[in-house]
């Protein structure tokens, strides 16, 4: 009898076991739901990150204008008008140059095809189709493609416009109501925590402003070098193309290097193949030099980050959020460094050949 009771007791689960199982199931379910919601809100979170980045970028200017007696709303609107006006002028000016080059290139396609056709006929005895035959086929394909893709293009364009307006509107209110928003956030914490939050917030604003300044320096360096080269090889519109390359490569993350280089290369090839090859070689060589030497040093100095940390931060940002993540990586990394630094206690380092740089 006693042996049967002992067996029953050994098979009896402890009272907390069932409750722990249910807690575990609840935790797993909640984690899966949170992960699913986060995936669905990825675009929204990226939009919010962009809004905060833009707000941190322009708030120092708005604060200076507000200190001079401007209302924050009027100061923010003034910054918007100046910024949007500059971007619009930039796009119109270089858009016209780009459009003209595309038109000239399209006009030269028949002549280029005739040269290629003659080369194949004389060298390999291969007769390519007549230009008129290819043109008829191309027009038919183009009409079909346009009919199928016009709705998608319109939807994409409207989505981009809506996204841009959303970012501008949210950024506007983040800047205008910045002090009030920070007061609401700080009211949820103790005064000691409030000071830490405000310090981190101030660091984020300063680092973002420093990042924009570093981008402007890179744009100036790249634009100057490209302009000088284009003028030396006598590429048409060398000054305008150099400025375009500098700003696009500096402010469009990841793919800006290639977008900025396409226009001057296309213009150079339109002038002559030799100028085109030379310009392409310069763009590729300069971008390698900038990416490996100039940009890491300027960004590291402006953001007070180690060069290797800067490079790895950009890679991590690109892996997480793509081009936008690469662009936002450095100010985020610098802010995190400052935030962590407030909680780390540093002590004097012992003397060692491993820490004195070999001196």
CSV table of C-alpha atoms in Angstrom, one decimal:
chain,number,residue,atom,x,y,z
A,1,UNK,CA,0.0,0.0,0.0
A,2,UNK,CA,2.8,2.4,0.9
A,3,UNK,CA,4.6,1.6,-2.3
A,4,UNK,CA,1.5,2.5,-4.4
A,5,UNK,CA,1.2,5.8,-2.6
A,6,UNK,CA,4.8,6.6,-3.2
A,7,UNK,CA,4.3,5.8,-6.9
A,8,UNK,CA,1.3,8.1,-7.1
A,9,UNK,CA,3.2,10.9,-5.4
A,10,UNK,CA,6.1,10.6,-7.8
A,11,UNK,CA,3.8,11.0,-10.8
A,12,UNK,CA,1.9,13.9,-9.3
A,13,UNK,CA,3.0,17.3,-10.8
A,14,UNK,CA,4.0,20.1,-8.5
A,15,UNK,CA,1.3,22.8,-8.2
A,16,UNK,CA,3.4,25.5,-10.0
A,17,UNK,CA,4.1,23.3,-13.1
A,18,UNK,CA,0.8,23.7,-15.0
A,19,UNK,CA,0.8,27.5,-14.3
A,20,UNK,CA,4.4,27.7,-15.6
A,21,UNK,CA,3.4,25.9,-18.8
A,22,UNK,CA,0.6,28.3,-19.4
A,23,UNK,CA,2.9,31.3,-18.7
A,24,UNK,CA,5.4,29.9,-21.2
A,25,UNK,CA,2.6,29.5,-23.8
A,26,UNK,CA,1.4,33.0,-23.2
A,27,UNK,CA,4.9,34.4,-23.4
A,28,UNK,CA,5.6,32.6,-26.7
A,29,UNK,CA,2.3,33.7,-28.2
A,30,UNK,CA,2.8,37.3,-27.1
A,31,UNK,CA,6.3,37.3,-28.6
A,32,UNK,CA,5.1,35.9,-31.9
A,33,UNK,CA,2.3,38.5,-32.0
A,34,UNK,CA,4.7,41.3,-31.2
A,35,UNK,CA,7.1,40.1,-33.9
A,36,UNK,CA,4.3,40.0,-36.4
A,37,UNK,CA,3.1,43.5,-35.5
A,38,UNK,CA,6.6,44.8,-35.7
A,39,UNK,CA,7.0,43.4,-39.2
A,40,UNK,CA,3.7,45.0,-40.3
A,41,UNK,CA,4.8,48.3,-38.9
A,42,UNK,CA,8.3,48.3,-40.4
A,43,UNK,CA,7.4,51.0,-43.0
A,44,UNK,CA,5.8,53.2,-40.3
A,45,UNK,CA,8.9,52.8,-38.0
A,46,UNK,CA,11.2,53.8,-40.9
A,47,UNK,CA,9.0,56.8,-41.5
A,48,UNK,CA,9.1,57.8,-37.9
A,49,UNK,CA,12.9,57.4,-37.9
A,50,UNK,CA,13.2,59.7,-40.9
A,51,UNK,CA,11.0,62.3,-39.3
A,52,UNK,CA,13.1,62.3,-36.1
A,53,UNK,CA,16.3,62.5,-38.2
A,54,UNK,CA,14.9,65.5,-40.2
A,55,UNK,CA,13.6,67.2,-37.0
A,56,UNK,CA,17.0,66.8,-35.3
A,57,UNK,CA,18.7,68.2,-38.4
A,58,UNK,CA,16.7,71.5,-38.6
A,59,UNK,CA,15.9,72.1,-34.9
A,60,UNK,CA,19.2,73.8,-34.2
A,61,UNK,CA,18.4,76.4,-36.9
A,62,UNK,CA,14.8,76.8,-35.6
A,63,UNK,CA,16.1,77.2,-32.0
A,64,UNK,CA,18.4,80.0,-33.1
A,65,UNK,CA,15.6,81.8,-35.0
A,66,UNK,CA,13.3,81.3,-32.0
A,67,UNK,CA,16.0,82.8,-29.7
A,68,UNK,CA,15.9,85.9,-32.0
A,69,UNK,CA,12.2,86.3,-31.4
A,70,UNK,CA,10.7,84.2,-34.1
A,71,UNK,CA,7.7,82.0,-33.4
A,72,UNK,CA,8.7,78.3,-33.7
A,73,UNK,CA,6.0,77.7,-36.3
A,74,UNK,CA,7.1,80.6,-38.5
A,75,UNK,CA,10.8,79.6,-38.1
A,76,UNK,CA,10.1,76.0,-39.1
A,77,UNK,CA,8.1,77.2,-42.1
A,78,UNK,CA,10.9,79.4,-43.1
A,79,UNK,CA,13.4,76.6,-43.0
A,80,UNK,CA,11.0,74.4,-45.0
A,81,UNK,CA,10.6,77.0,-47.7
A,82,UNK,CA,14.3,77.6,-48.0
A,83,UNK,CA,15.1,73.9,-48.0
A,84,UNK,CA,12.4,72.8,-50.4
A,85,UNK,CA,13.2,75.8,-52.7
A,86,UNK,CA,16.9,74.7,-52.8
A,87,UNK,CA,16.0,71.1,-53.5
A,88,UNK,CA,13.5,72.1,-56.2
A,89,UNK,CA,16.0,74.4,-57.9
A,90,UNK,CA,18.6,71.7,-57.8
A,91,UNK,CA,16.3,69.1,-59.4
A,92,UNK,CA,15.0,71.5,-62.0
A,93,UNK,CA,18.5,72.7,-63.0
A,94,UNK,CA,20.1,69.3,-63.3
A,95,UNK,CA,16.9,67.6,-64.5
A,96,UNK,CA,17.0,69.8,-67.6
A,97,UNK,CA,20.6,68.9,-68.2
A,98,UNK,CA,19.8,65.2,-67.7
A,99,UNK,CA,16.8,65.4,-70.0
A,100,UNK,CA,18.7,67.1,-72.7
A,101,UNK,CA,21.5,64.5,-72.5
A,102,UNK,CA,18.9,61.7,-72.8
A,103,UNK,CA,17.3,63.3,-75.8
A,104,UNK,CA,20.7,63.7,-77.5
A,105,UNK,CA,21.6,60.1,-76.7
A,106,UNK,CA,18.3,58.8,-78.1
A,107,UNK,CA,18.8,60.8,-81.2
A,108,UNK,CA,22.2,59.2,-81.7
A,109,UNK,CA,21.0,55.6,-81.3
A,110,UNK,CA,20.3,55.1,-85.1
A,111,UNK,CA,23.9,56.2,-85.9
A,112,UNK,CA,25.3,54.0,-83.2
A,113,UNK,CA,23.3,51.1,-84.5
A,114,UNK,CA,24.5,51.7,-88.1
A,115,UNK,CA,28.1,51.6,-86.9
A,116,UNK,CA,27.5,48.3,-85.0
A,117,UNK,CA,25.6,46.8,-87.9
A,118,UNK,CA,28.4,47.6,-90.4
A,119,UNK,CA,31.0,46.2,-88.0
A,120,UNK,CA,29.3,42.9,-87.7
A,121,UNK,CA,28.6,42.7,-91.4
A,122,UNK,CA,32.2,43.4,-92.4
A,123,UNK,CA,34.0,41.5,-89.6
A,124,UNK,CA,31.8,38.4,-89.0
A,125,UNK,CA,29.5,38.5,-92.1
A,126,UNK,CA,26.5,38.7,-89.8
A,127,UNK,CA,23.6,40.8,-91.1
A,128,UNK,CA,21.7,42.5,-88.3
A,129,UNK,CA,18.1,43.5,-88.9
A,130,UNK,CA,17.3,46.8,-90.5
A,131,UNK,CA,16.7,49.8,-88.1
A,132,UNK,CA,13.2,50.2,-89.4
A,133,UNK,CA,12.3,46.6,-88.5
A,134,UNK,CA,13.7,47.0,-85.0
A,135,UNK,CA,12.0,50.3,-84.6
A,136,UNK,CA,8.6,48.9,-85.4
A,137,UNK,CA,9.1,46.0,-83.0
A,138,UNK,CA,10.3,48.3,-80.3
A,139,UNK,CA,7.3,50.6,-80.7
A,140,UNK,CA,4.9,47.7,-80.4
A,141,UNK,CA,6.7,46.4,-77.2
A,142,UNK,CA,6.8,49.9,-75.8
A,143,UNK,CA,3.1,50.5,-76.3
A,144,UNK,CA,2.3,47.2,-74.7
A,145,UNK,CA,4.6,47.8,-71.7
A,146,UNK,CA,3.3,51.3,-71.2
A,147,UNK,CA,-0.3,50.1,-71.2
A,148,UNK,CA,0.4,47.4,-68.7
A,149,UNK,CA,2.6,49.5,-66.4
A,150,UNK,CA,1.0,52.9,-66.4
A,151,UNK,CA,-1.3,52.1,-63.4
A,152,UNK,CA,1.6,50.7,-61.4
A,153,UNK,CA,3.7,53.8,-62.2
A,154,UNK,CA,0.8,56.1,-61.1
A,155,UNK,CA,0.3,54.2,-57.9
A,156,UNK,CA,4.0,54.3,-57.1
A,157,UNK,CA,4.1,58.0,-57.8
A,158,UNK,CA,1.1,58.7,-55.6
A,159,UNK,CA,2.6,56.6,-52.8
A,160,UNK,CA,5.8,58.5,-53.0
A,161,UNK,CA,4.0,61.8,-52.8
A,162,UNK,CA,1.9,60.7,-49.9
A,163,UNK,CA,4.9,59.4,-48.1
A,164,UNK,CA,6.8,62.7,-48.6
A,165,UNK,CA,3.9,64.8,-47.4
A,166,UNK,CA,3.5,62.5,-44.3
A,167,UNK,CA,7.2,62.9,-43.5
A,168,UNK,CA,7.1,66.7,-43.9
A,169,UNK,CA,4.0,67.1,-41.8
A,170,UNK,CA,5.1,64.9,-39.0
A,171,UNK,CA,8.6,66.5,-39.0
A,172,UNK,CA,7.0,70.0,-38.9
A,173,UNK,CA,5.0,69.2,-35.8
A,174,UNK,CA,8.0,67.5,-34.1
A,175,UNK,CA,10.0,70.6,-34.5
A,176,UNK,CA,7.3,73.1,-33.7
A,177,UNK,CA,6.1,71.2,-30.6
A,178,UNK,CA,9.6,69.9,-29.7
A,179,UNK,CA,9.8,71.6,-26.2
A,180,UNK,CA,6.2,70.5,-25.4
A,181,UNK,CA,6.8,67.0,-26.6
A,182,UNK,CA,10.0,66.7,-24.5
A,183,UNK,CA,8.1,68.0,-21.5
A,184,UNK,CA,5.4,65.3,-21.9
A,185,UNK,CA,8.1,62.6,-22.2
A,186,UNK,CA,10.1,63.8,-19.2
A,187,UNK,CA,7.0,64.1,-17.0
A,188,UNK,CA,6.8,60.3,-17.0
A,189,UNK,CA,10.1,59.9,-15.2
A,190,UNK,CA,11.9,61.1,-12.1
A,191,UNK,CA,13.9,64.3,-12.2
A,192,UNK,CA,17.2,62.4,-12.3
A,193,UNK,CA,16.0,60.3,-15.3
A,194,UNK,CA,14.6,63.5,-16.9
A,195,UNK,CA,18.1,65.0,-17.0
A,196,UNK,CA,19.5,61.9,-18.6
A,197,UNK,CA,16.8,61.8,-21.2
A,198,UNK,CA,17.4,65.5,-22.1
A,199,UNK,CA,21.1,64.9,-22.3
A,200,UNK,CA,20.7,62.0,-24.7
A,201,UNK,CA,18.1,64.1,-26.7
A,202,UNK,CA,20.6,67.0,-26.9
A,203,UNK,CA,23.4,64.6,-28.0
A,204,UNK,CA,21.1,63.2,-30.7
A,205,UNK,CA,20.4,66.7,-32.1
A,206,UNK,CA,24.1,67.6,-32.0
A,207,UNK,CA,25.3,64.4,-33.6
A,208,UNK,CA,22.6,64.6,-36.4
A,209,UNK,CA,23.7,68.2,-37.1
A,210,UNK,CA,27.3,67.2,-37.2
A,211,UNK,CA,26.4,64.4,-39.6
A,212,UNK,CA,24.7,66.8,-42.0
A,213,UNK,CA,27.8,69.1,-41.8
A,214,UNK,CA,30.0,66.1,-42.6
A,215,UNK,CA,27.8,65.3,-45.6
A,216,UNK,CA,28.2,68.9,-46.8
A,217,UNK,CA,31.9,68.7,-46.5
A,218,UNK,CA,32.0,65.4,-48.5
A,219,UNK,CA,29.7,67.0,-51.1
A,220,UNK,CA,32.1,70.0,-51.4
A,221,UNK,CA,35.2,67.7,-51.7
A,222,UNK,CA,33.6,65.4,-54.2
A,223,UNK,CA,32.0,68.2,-56.2
A,224,UNK,CA,35.3,70.2,-56.4
A,225,UNK,CA,37.4,67.2,-57.5
A,226,UNK,CA,34.8,66.1,-60.1
A,227,UNK,CA,34.4,69.6,-61.4
A,228,UNK,CA,38.2,70.1,-61.8
A,229,UNK,CA,38.5,66.8,-63.7
A,230,UNK,CA,35.6,67.5,-66.0
A,231,UNK,CA,36.9,70.9,-66.8
A,232,UNK,CA,40.4,69.4,-67.6
A,233,UNK,CA,39.0,66.8,-70.0
A,234,UNK,CA,36.6,69.5,-71.4
A,235,UNK,CA,33.3,67.7,-70.7
A,236,UNK,CA,30.4,70.0,-71.4
A,237,UNK,CA,28.6,71.6,-68.4
A,238,UNK,CA,31.5,70.5,-66.2
A,239,UNK,CA,30.7,72.8,-63.3
A,240,UNK,CA,27.0,71.9,-63.1
A,241,UNK,CA,27.8,68.2,-63.4
A,242,UNK,CA,30.5,68.4,-60.7
A,243,UNK,CA,28.1,70.0,-58.3
A,244,UNK,CA,25.4,67.4,-59.1
A,245,UNK,CA,27.8,64.5,-58.5
A,246,UNK,CA,29.0,65.9,-55.2
A,247,UNK,CA,25.6,66.4,-53.7
A,248,UNK,CA,23.9,63.3,-55.0
A,249,UNK,CA,26.8,61.0,-53.9
A,250,UNK,CA,26.9,62.6,-50.4
A,251,UNK,CA,23.2,62.7,-49.6
A,252,UNK,CA,21.7,59.7,-51.3
A,253,UNK,CA,22.8,56.6,-49.3
A,254,UNK,CA,24.4,53.6,-50.9
A,255,UNK,CA,23.2,54.1,-54.5
A,256,UNK,CA,24.0,57.9,-54.6
A,257,UNK,CA,27.5,57.2,-55.8
A,258,UNK,CA,26.2,55.5,-58.9
A,259,UNK,CA,23.4,57.9,-59.5
A,260,UNK,CA,25.8,60.8,-59.2
A,261,UNK,CA,28.2,59.3,-61.6
A,262,UNK,CA,25.8,58.3,-64.3
A,263,UNK,CA,25.0,61.8,-65.6
A,264,UNK,CA,28.6,63.1,-66.0
A,265,UNK,CA,29.6,59.8,-67.6
A,266,UNK,CA,26.6,59.9,-70.0
A,267,UNK,CA,27.5,63.5,-71.0
A,268,UNK,CA,31.1,62.6,-71.5
A,269,UNK,CA,30.3,59.7,-73.7
A,270,UNK,CA,28.0,62.0,-75.7
A,271,UNK,CA,31.0,64.3,-76.3
A,272,UNK,CA,33.4,61.4,-77.2
A,273,UNK,CA,34.1,57.8,-76.2
A,274,UNK,CA,37.6,58.8,-74.9
A,275,UNK,CA,36.1,61.4,-72.6
A,276,UNK,CA,33.5,58.9,-71.5
A,277,UNK,CA,36.0,56.2,-70.6
A,278,UNK,CA,38.2,58.7,-68.8
A,279,UNK,CA,35.3,60.1,-66.8
A,280,UNK,CA,34.1,56.6,-65.9
A,281,UNK,CA,37.5,55.7,-64.7
A,282,UNK,CA,37.8,58.8,-62.6
A,283,UNK,CA,34.4,58.3,-61.0
A,284,UNK,CA,35.2,54.7,-60.0
A,285,UNK,CA,38.7,55.6,-58.8
A,286,UNK,CA,37.6,58.6,-56.8
A,287,UNK,CA,34.7,56.8,-55.1
A,288,UNK,CA,37.1,54.0,-54.0
A,289,UNK,CA,39.4,56.6,-52.5
A,290,UNK,CA,36.6,58.5,-50.9
A,291,UNK,CA,34.9,55.4,-49.4
A,292,UNK,CA,38.2,54.0,-48.0
A,293,UNK,CA,40.0,57.2,-46.8
A,294,UNK,CA,38.1,60.5,-47.0
A,295,UNK,CA,34.6,59.6,-45.8
A,296,UNK,CA,35.5,57.4,-42.8
A,297,UNK,CA,37.9,60.1,-41.5
A,298,UNK,CA,35.5,63.0,-41.9
A,299,UNK,CA,32.5,61.0,-40.5
A,300,UNK,CA,34.6,59.7,-37.6
A,301,UNK,CA,35.8,63.2,-36.7
A,302,UNK,CA,32.4,64.8,-37.0
A,303,UNK,CA,30.6,62.0,-35.1
A,304,UNK,CA,33.5,61.2,-32.7
A,305,UNK,CA,33.5,57.6,-33.7
A,306,UNK,CA,36.3,55.2,-34.4
A,307,UNK,CA,36.8,54.8,-38.2
A,308,UNK,CA,36.1,51.0,-38.0
A,309,UNK,CA,33.0,51.6,-35.9
A,310,UNK,CA,31.7,54.1,-38.4
A,311,UNK,CA,32.2,51.6,-41.3
A,312,UNK,CA,30.6,48.7,-39.4
A,313,UNK,CA,27.7,50.9,-38.3
A,314,UNK,CA,27.0,51.8,-41.9
A,315,UNK,CA,27.1,48.1,-42.9
A,316,UNK,CA,24.8,47.2,-40.0
A,317,UNK,CA,22.3,50.0,-40.9
A,318,UNK,CA,22.3,48.9,-44.5
A,319,UNK,CA,21.6,45.3,-43.5
A,320,UNK,CA,18.7,46.2,-41.2
A,321,UNK,CA,16.9,49.0,-43.2
A,322,UNK,CA,18.7,49.1,-46.5
A,323,UNK,CA,19.8,52.5,-47.9
A,324,UNK,CA,17.9,54.5,-45.3
A,325,UNK,CA,19.5,52.5,-42.5
A,326,UNK,CA,23.0,53.2,-44.0
A,327,UNK,CA,22.2,56.9,-44.1
A,328,UNK,CA,20.9,57.0,-40.5
A,329,UNK,CA,23.5,54.6,-39.0
A,330,UNK,CA,26.2,57.1,-38.0
A,331,UNK,CA,24.1,59.6,-36.0
A,332,UNK,CA,22.3,56.6,-34.3
A,333,UNK,CA,25.7,55.0,-33.5
A,334,UNK,CA,27.1,58.3,-32.1
A,335,UNK,CA,24.0,58.8,-30.0
A,336,UNK,CA,24.2,55.3,-28.6
A,337,UNK,CA,27.8,55.8,-27.8
A,338,UNK,CA,27.1,58.9,-25.9
A,339,UNK,CA,24.2,57.2,-24.1
A,340,UNK,CA,26.2,54.2,-23.1
A,341,UNK,CA,29.1,56.5,-22.0
A,342,UNK,CA,26.9,58.1,-19.4
A,343,UNK,CA,26.6,54.7,-17.6
A,344,UNK,CA,30.1,53.5,-18.1
A,345,UNK,CA,32.7,54.2,-15.4
A,346,UNK,CA,36.1,54.7,-17.0
A,347,UNK,CA,39.3,54.3,-15.0
A,348,UNK,CA,43.0,55.0,-15.8
A,349,UNK,CA,44.6,52.5,-18.2
A,350,UNK,CA,47.7,50.7,-17.2
A,351,UNK,CA,50.9,51.3,-19.2
A,352,UNK,CA,51.4,48.7,-21.9
A,353,UNK,CA,52.8,48.5,-25.4
A,354,UNK,CA,49.4,47.3,-26.4
A,355,UNK,CA,47.8,50.6,-25.5
A,356,UNK,CA,50.4,53.3,-26.1
A,357,UNK,CA,50.4,52.9,-29.9
A,358,UNK,CA,54.0,51.6,-29.9
A,359,UNK,CA,55.4,54.9,-28.7
